[in-house]
C-alpha atoms as an extended CHARMM CRD file, in Angstrom:
* protein
*
       138  EXT
         1         1  MET       CA             -3.0860000000       -4.3340000000        8.6330000000  PROA      1               0.0000000000
         2         2  SER       CA             -5.0780000000       -6.6670000000        6.1600000000  PROA      2               0.0000000000
         3         3  GLY       CA             -8.4920000000       -8.3280000000        5.8190000000  PROA      3               0.0000000000
         4         4  GLY       CA            -11.4350000000       -8.4300000000        8.3360000000  PROA      4               0.0000000000
         5         5  THR       CA            -14.1530000000       -5.6810000000        8.7990000000  PROA      5               0.0000000000
         6         6  ASN       CA            -11.9060000000       -2.6160000000        8.7910000000  PROA      6               0.0000000000
         7         7  THR       CA            -10.8400000000       -3.4510000000        5.3310000000  PROA      7               0.0000000000
         8         8  ASP       CA            -14.2970000000       -2.5100000000        4.1830000000  PROA      8               0.0000000000
         9         9  ASP       CA            -14.2320000000        0.5110000000        6.4790000000  PROA      9               0.0000000000
        10        10  MET       CA            -10.8940000000        1.6400000000        5.0150000000  PROA      10              0.0000000000
        11        11  ALA       CA            -12.1080000000        1.2060000000        1.3910000000  PROA      11              0.0000000000
        12        12  GLN       CA            -15.0710000000        3.5310000000        2.0790000000  PROA      12              0.0000000000
        13        13  GLY       CA            -15.0210000000        6.6140000000       -0.2460000000  PROA      13              0.0000000000
        14        14  VAL       CA            -12.0810000000        5.3260000000       -2.2050000000  PROA      14              0.0000000000
        15        15  GLU       CA            -12.9360000000        4.5000000000       -6.0340000000  PROA      15              0.0000000000
        16        16  PHE       CA            -10.1240000000        1.9780000000       -6.2150000000  PROA      16              0.0000000000
        17        17  TRP       CA            -11.6530000000        0.6460000000       -9.3760000000  PROA      17              0.0000000000
        18        18  ARG       CA            -11.2030000000        3.9580000000      -11.3490000000  PROA      18              0.0000000000
        19        19  GLU       CA             -8.0090000000        5.6760000000      -12.4050000000  PROA      19              0.0000000000
        20        20  PRO       CA             -5.4790000000        4.2670000000       -9.7020000000  PROA      20              0.0000000000
        21        21  GLU       CA             -2.1690000000        6.0070000000       -9.2190000000  PROA      21              0.0000000000
        22        22  ARG       CA             -0.4640000000        2.7140000000       -9.7970000000  PROA      22              0.0000000000
        23        23  ALA       CA             -1.7390000000       -0.8490000000      -10.2810000000  PROA      23              0.0000000000
        24        24  GLY       CA             -0.1680000000       -4.1650000000      -11.0870000000  PROA      24              0.0000000000
        25        25  TRP       CA              0.9720000000       -7.6510000000       -9.8590000000  PROA      25              0.0000000000
        26        26  LEU       CA              3.1550000000       -8.1470000000       -7.0490000000  PROA      26              0.0000000000
        27        27  MET       CA              4.0380000000      -11.2020000000       -4.9340000000  PROA      27              0.0000000000
        28        28  LYS       CA              3.0510000000      -10.7560000000       -1.2760000000  PROA      28              0.0000000000
        29        29  GLN       CA              4.0540000000      -12.8020000000        1.7050000000  PROA      29              0.0000000000
        30        30  GLY       CA              0.9740000000      -14.0530000000        3.6600000000  PROA      30              0.0000000000
        31        31  GLU       CA              0.3890000000      -12.4430000000        6.9990000000  PROA      31              0.0000000000
        32        32  TYR       CA              0.0180000000      -15.6880000000        9.0050000000  PROA      32              0.0000000000
        33        33  ILE       CA              1.2040000000      -18.4550000000        6.6590000000  PROA      33              0.0000000000
        34        34  LYS       CA              4.3990000000      -17.0720000000        5.1510000000  PROA      34              0.0000000000
        35        35  THR       CA              3.8100000000      -18.3350000000        1.5370000000  PROA      35              0.0000000000
        36        36  TRP       CA              4.1810000000      -16.0910000000       -1.4020000000  PROA      36              0.0000000000
        37        37  ARG       CA              0.9850000000      -15.2730000000       -3.4480000000  PROA      37              0.0000000000
        38        38  ARG       CA              0.4980000000      -13.2450000000       -6.5390000000  PROA      38              0.0000000000
        39        39  ARG       CA             -1.9240000000      -10.3950000000       -5.9020000000  PROA      39              0.0000000000
        40        40  TRP       CA             -3.2650000000       -7.4150000000       -7.9050000000  PROA      40              0.0000000000
        41        41  PHE       CA             -2.3110000000       -4.1500000000       -6.1460000000  PROA      41              0.0000000000
        42        42  VAL       CA             -3.9850000000       -0.8180000000       -6.4960000000  PROA      42              0.0000000000
        43        43  LEU       CA             -2.4730000000        2.3560000000       -5.0280000000  PROA      43              0.0000000000
        44        44  LYS       CA             -5.0940000000        5.1130000000       -4.6230000000  PROA      44              0.0000000000
        45        45  GLN       CA             -5.7280000000        8.1050000000       -2.2860000000  PROA      45              0.0000000000
        46        46  GLY       CA             -3.0440000000        7.0200000000        0.1350000000  PROA      46              0.0000000000
        47        47  LYS       CA             -4.2510000000        3.4810000000        0.4230000000  PROA      47              0.0000000000
        48        48  LEU       CA             -2.6320000000        0.2800000000       -1.0160000000  PROA      48              0.0000000000
        49        49  PHE       CA             -5.3720000000       -2.3000000000       -1.7710000000  PROA      49              0.0000000000
        50        50  TRP       CA             -4.7440000000       -5.8150000000       -2.9350000000  PROA      50              0.0000000000
        51        51  PHE       CA             -7.1070000000       -8.2930000000       -4.7630000000  PROA      51              0.0000000000
        52        52  LYS       CA             -7.0310000000      -11.8210000000       -6.1110000000  PROA      52              0.0000000000
        53        53  GLU       CA             -7.9600000000      -10.7850000000       -9.6230000000  PROA      53              0.0000000000
        54        54  SER       CA             -6.7740000000       -7.8640000000      -11.8160000000  PROA      54              0.0000000000
        55        55  GLN       CA            -10.3410000000       -7.2300000000      -13.0720000000  PROA      55              0.0000000000
        56        56  VAL       CA            -11.2090000000       -4.5970000000      -10.3430000000  PROA      56              0.0000000000
        57        57  THR       CA            -14.6880000000       -3.2250000000      -10.3560000000  PROA      57              0.0000000000
        58        58  ARG       CA            -16.9840000000       -1.4120000000       -8.0940000000  PROA      58              0.0000000000
        59        59  ALA       CA            -18.1840000000       -4.7050000000       -6.7460000000  PROA      59              0.0000000000
        60        60  SER       CA            -14.6890000000       -6.0190000000       -6.0050000000  PROA      60              0.0000000000
        61        61  ARG       CA            -13.7920000000       -6.6910000000       -2.4210000000  PROA      61              0.0000000000
        62        62  PRO       CA            -10.2320000000       -5.8850000000       -1.4370000000  PROA      62              0.0000000000
        63        63  ARG       CA             -8.4150000000       -8.7830000000        0.2810000000  PROA      63              0.0000000000
        64        64  GLY       CA             -6.5040000000       -6.1770000000        2.2920000000  PROA      64              0.0000000000
        65        65  VAL       CA             -5.6040000000       -2.5310000000        2.4800000000  PROA      65              0.0000000000
        66        66  ILE       CA             -2.6470000000       -0.6320000000        4.0820000000  PROA      66              0.0000000000
        67        67  PRO       CA             -3.0290000000        3.0450000000        4.8750000000  PROA      67              0.0000000000
        68        68  VAL       CA              0.2450000000        4.3110000000        3.2640000000  PROA      68              0.0000000000
        69        69  GLY       CA              0.3080000000        7.4550000000        5.5810000000  PROA      69              0.0000000000
        70        70  SER       CA              1.0740000000        5.1460000000        8.4910000000  PROA      70              0.0000000000
        71        71  CYS       CA              4.1190000000        3.7360000000        6.6680000000  PROA      71              0.0000000000
        72        72  LEU       CA              7.5690000000        4.9430000000        7.6880000000  PROA      72              0.0000000000
        73        73  THR       CA              9.8090000000        3.4820000000        4.8560000000  PROA      73              0.0000000000
        74        74  ILE       CA              9.7300000000        1.7610000000        1.7320000000  PROA      74              0.0000000000
        75        75  LYS       CA             13.0320000000        0.3180000000        0.3150000000  PROA      75              0.0000000000
        76        76  GLY       CA             14.6200000000       -2.5290000000       -1.5700000000  PROA      76              0.0000000000
        77        77  ALA       CA             14.9540000000       -5.7750000000        0.3390000000  PROA      77              0.0000000000
        78        78  GLU       CA             16.8080000000       -8.0940000000       -1.9900000000  PROA      78              0.0000000000
        79        79  ASP       CA             19.4630000000       -8.7160000000        0.5540000000  PROA      79              0.0000000000
        80        80  VAL       CA             17.0130000000       -9.3460000000        3.3370000000  PROA      80              0.0000000000
        81        81  LEU       CA             14.9390000000      -11.9140000000        1.4360000000  PROA      81              0.0000000000
        82        82  ASN       CA             17.7400000000      -13.0240000000       -0.9470000000  PROA      82              0.0000000000
        83        83  LYS       CA             15.1230000000      -12.6440000000       -3.7810000000  PROA      83              0.0000000000
        84        84  GLN       CA             15.3770000000      -10.4760000000       -6.8760000000  PROA      84              0.0000000000
        85        85  TYR       CA             13.1530000000       -7.5720000000       -7.2040000000  PROA      85              0.0000000000
        86        86  ALA       CA             11.9830000000       -7.6840000000       -3.4380000000  PROA      86              0.0000000000
        87        87  PHE       CA             11.1090000000       -4.5540000000       -1.4490000000  PROA      87              0.0000000000
        88        88  GLU       CA              9.7180000000       -3.9110000000        2.1240000000  PROA      88              0.0000000000
        89        89  LEU       CA              7.1610000000       -1.4640000000        3.5120000000  PROA      89              0.0000000000
        90        90  SER       CA              7.5310000000       -0.7430000000        7.1200000000  PROA      90              0.0000000000
        91        91  THR       CA              5.2030000000        0.6710000000        9.7250000000  PROA      91              0.0000000000
        92        92  ARG       CA              5.8950000000        1.3080000000       13.4040000000  PROA      92              0.0000000000
        93        93  THR       CA              4.7100000000       -2.2500000000       14.2580000000  PROA      93              0.0000000000
        94        94  ASP       CA              5.0860000000       -4.3060000000       11.0420000000  PROA      94              0.0000000000
        95        95  THR       CA              7.2160000000       -4.9090000000        7.9840000000  PROA      95              0.0000000000
        96        96  MET       CA              5.6270000000       -6.3490000000        4.8360000000  PROA      96              0.0000000000
        97        97  TYR       CA              7.6260000000       -7.8380000000        1.8590000000  PROA      97              0.0000000000
        98        98  PHE       CA              6.7370000000       -7.7410000000       -1.7850000000  PROA      98              0.0000000000
        99        99  ILE       CA              8.3340000000       -9.0820000000       -4.9410000000  PROA      99              0.0000000000
       100       100  ALA       CA              7.8740000000       -7.2850000000       -8.3580000000  PROA      100             0.0000000000
       101       101  ASP       CA              8.2250000000       -8.8220000000      -11.6860000000  PROA      101             0.0000000000
       102       102  SER       CA             11.2800000000       -6.6180000000      -12.8140000000  PROA      102             0.0000000000
       103       103  ASP       CA             13.7420000000       -4.1680000000      -11.4750000000  PROA      103             0.0000000000
       104       104  LYS       CA             11.7610000000       -1.3510000000      -13.2390000000  PROA      104             0.0000000000
       105       105  ASP       CA              8.5450000000       -2.5600000000      -11.6500000000  PROA      105             0.0000000000
       106       106  LYS       CA             10.2700000000       -2.5870000000       -8.2570000000  PROA      106             0.0000000000
       107       107  GLU       CA             11.5610000000        0.9460000000       -8.6500000000  PROA      107             0.0000000000
       108       108  ASP       CA              8.2480000000        2.2370000000       -9.9600000000  PROA      108             0.0000000000
       109       109  TRP       CA              6.3070000000        0.7980000000       -6.9950000000  PROA      109             0.0000000000
       110       110  ILE       CA              8.9260000000        2.1960000000       -4.5100000000  PROA      110             0.0000000000
       111       111  ASN       CA              8.6560000000        5.6050000000       -6.0820000000  PROA      111             0.0000000000
       112       112  SER       CA              4.9010000000        5.6160000000       -6.2790000000  PROA      112             0.0000000000
       113       113  ILE       CA              4.4280000000        4.3540000000       -2.8240000000  PROA      113             0.0000000000
       114       114  GLY       CA              7.1920000000        6.7300000000       -1.4000000000  PROA      114             0.0000000000
       115       115  ARG       CA              5.4760000000        9.7070000000       -2.9920000000  PROA      115             0.0000000000
       116       116  SER       CA              2.2000000000        8.6690000000       -1.4880000000  PROA      116             0.0000000000
       117       117  ILE       CA              3.7310000000        8.3800000000        2.0390000000  PROA      117             0.0000000000
       118       118  VAL       CA              5.1590000000       11.7420000000        1.7740000000  PROA      118             0.0000000000
       119       119  GLN       CA              1.9180000000       13.2080000000        0.5290000000  PROA      119             0.0000000000
       120       120  HSD       CA             -0.2370000000       11.6170000000        2.9920000000  PROA      120             0.0000000000
       121       121  SER       CA              2.0730000000       11.9780000000        6.1380000000  PROA      121             0.0000000000
       122       122  ARG       CA              2.5970000000       15.7370000000        5.2300000000  PROA      122             0.0000000000
       123       123  SER       CA             -1.2630000000       16.3630000000        5.1030000000  PROA      123             0.0000000000
       124       124  LEU       CA             -1.4540000000       14.8160000000        8.6500000000  PROA      124             0.0000000000
       125       125  ALA       CA              1.4750000000       17.0570000000        9.8520000000  PROA      125             0.0000000000
       126       126  ASP       CA             -0.1040000000       20.1030000000        8.2470000000  PROA      126             0.0000000000
       127       127  ASN       CA             -3.4410000000       19.3910000000       10.0040000000  PROA      127             0.0000000000
       128       128  GLU       CA             -1.6180000000       19.0190000000       13.3630000000  PROA      128             0.0000000000
       129       129  VAL       CA              0.2700000000       22.3440000000       12.8230000000  PROA      129             0.0000000000
       130       130  VAL       CA             -3.0450000000       24.1010000000       11.9760000000  PROA      130             0.0000000000
       131       131  ASP       CA             -4.7640000000       22.6640000000       15.1150000000  PROA      131             0.0000000000
       132       132  TYR       CA             -1.7950000000       23.8330000000       17.1910000000  PROA      132             0.0000000000
       133       133  GLU       CA             -1.8300000000       27.2310000000       15.9020000000  PROA      133             0.0000000000
       134       134  THR       CA             -5.5630000000       27.5080000000       16.3440000000  PROA      134             0.0000000000
       135       135  SER       CA             -5.3700000000       26.5360000000       19.9760000000  PROA      135             0.0000000000
       136       136  ALA       CA             -2.4270000000       28.7310000000       20.5980000000  PROA      136             0.0000000000
       137       137  ASN       CA             -4.3590000000       31.7740000000       19.4210000000  PROA      137             0.0000000000
       138       138  ARG       CA             -7.3100000000       31.4290000000       21.7560000000  PROA      138             0.0000000000
């Protein structure tokens, strides 16, 4: 899900430093060591990137990336974590937790990521339908 060589592969072709759909600070729980760290998040073209610094340029290297189209749900998680402004992002195999700075921030992130999930999962479904129809007409 996060770092490693495929982070660079997944960032290919995405100008994450220019006109993001949403960008801002969130607390993210570490993948292996479950401490909370403040990271700068950028949502762009169906991918959620995170960085150590908010100054994101062409030369910036993402610390990790989540392909939003592979996510199934995004929802509040204050009751799960017992922390204010918490939300969770789930894939088939993993659930990641985040904490926003305010209730408005939390709702804005949930709405933005939710819209991106719908857009990018729908485009995958459309491609599958087109492929199916193409092969059915042969």
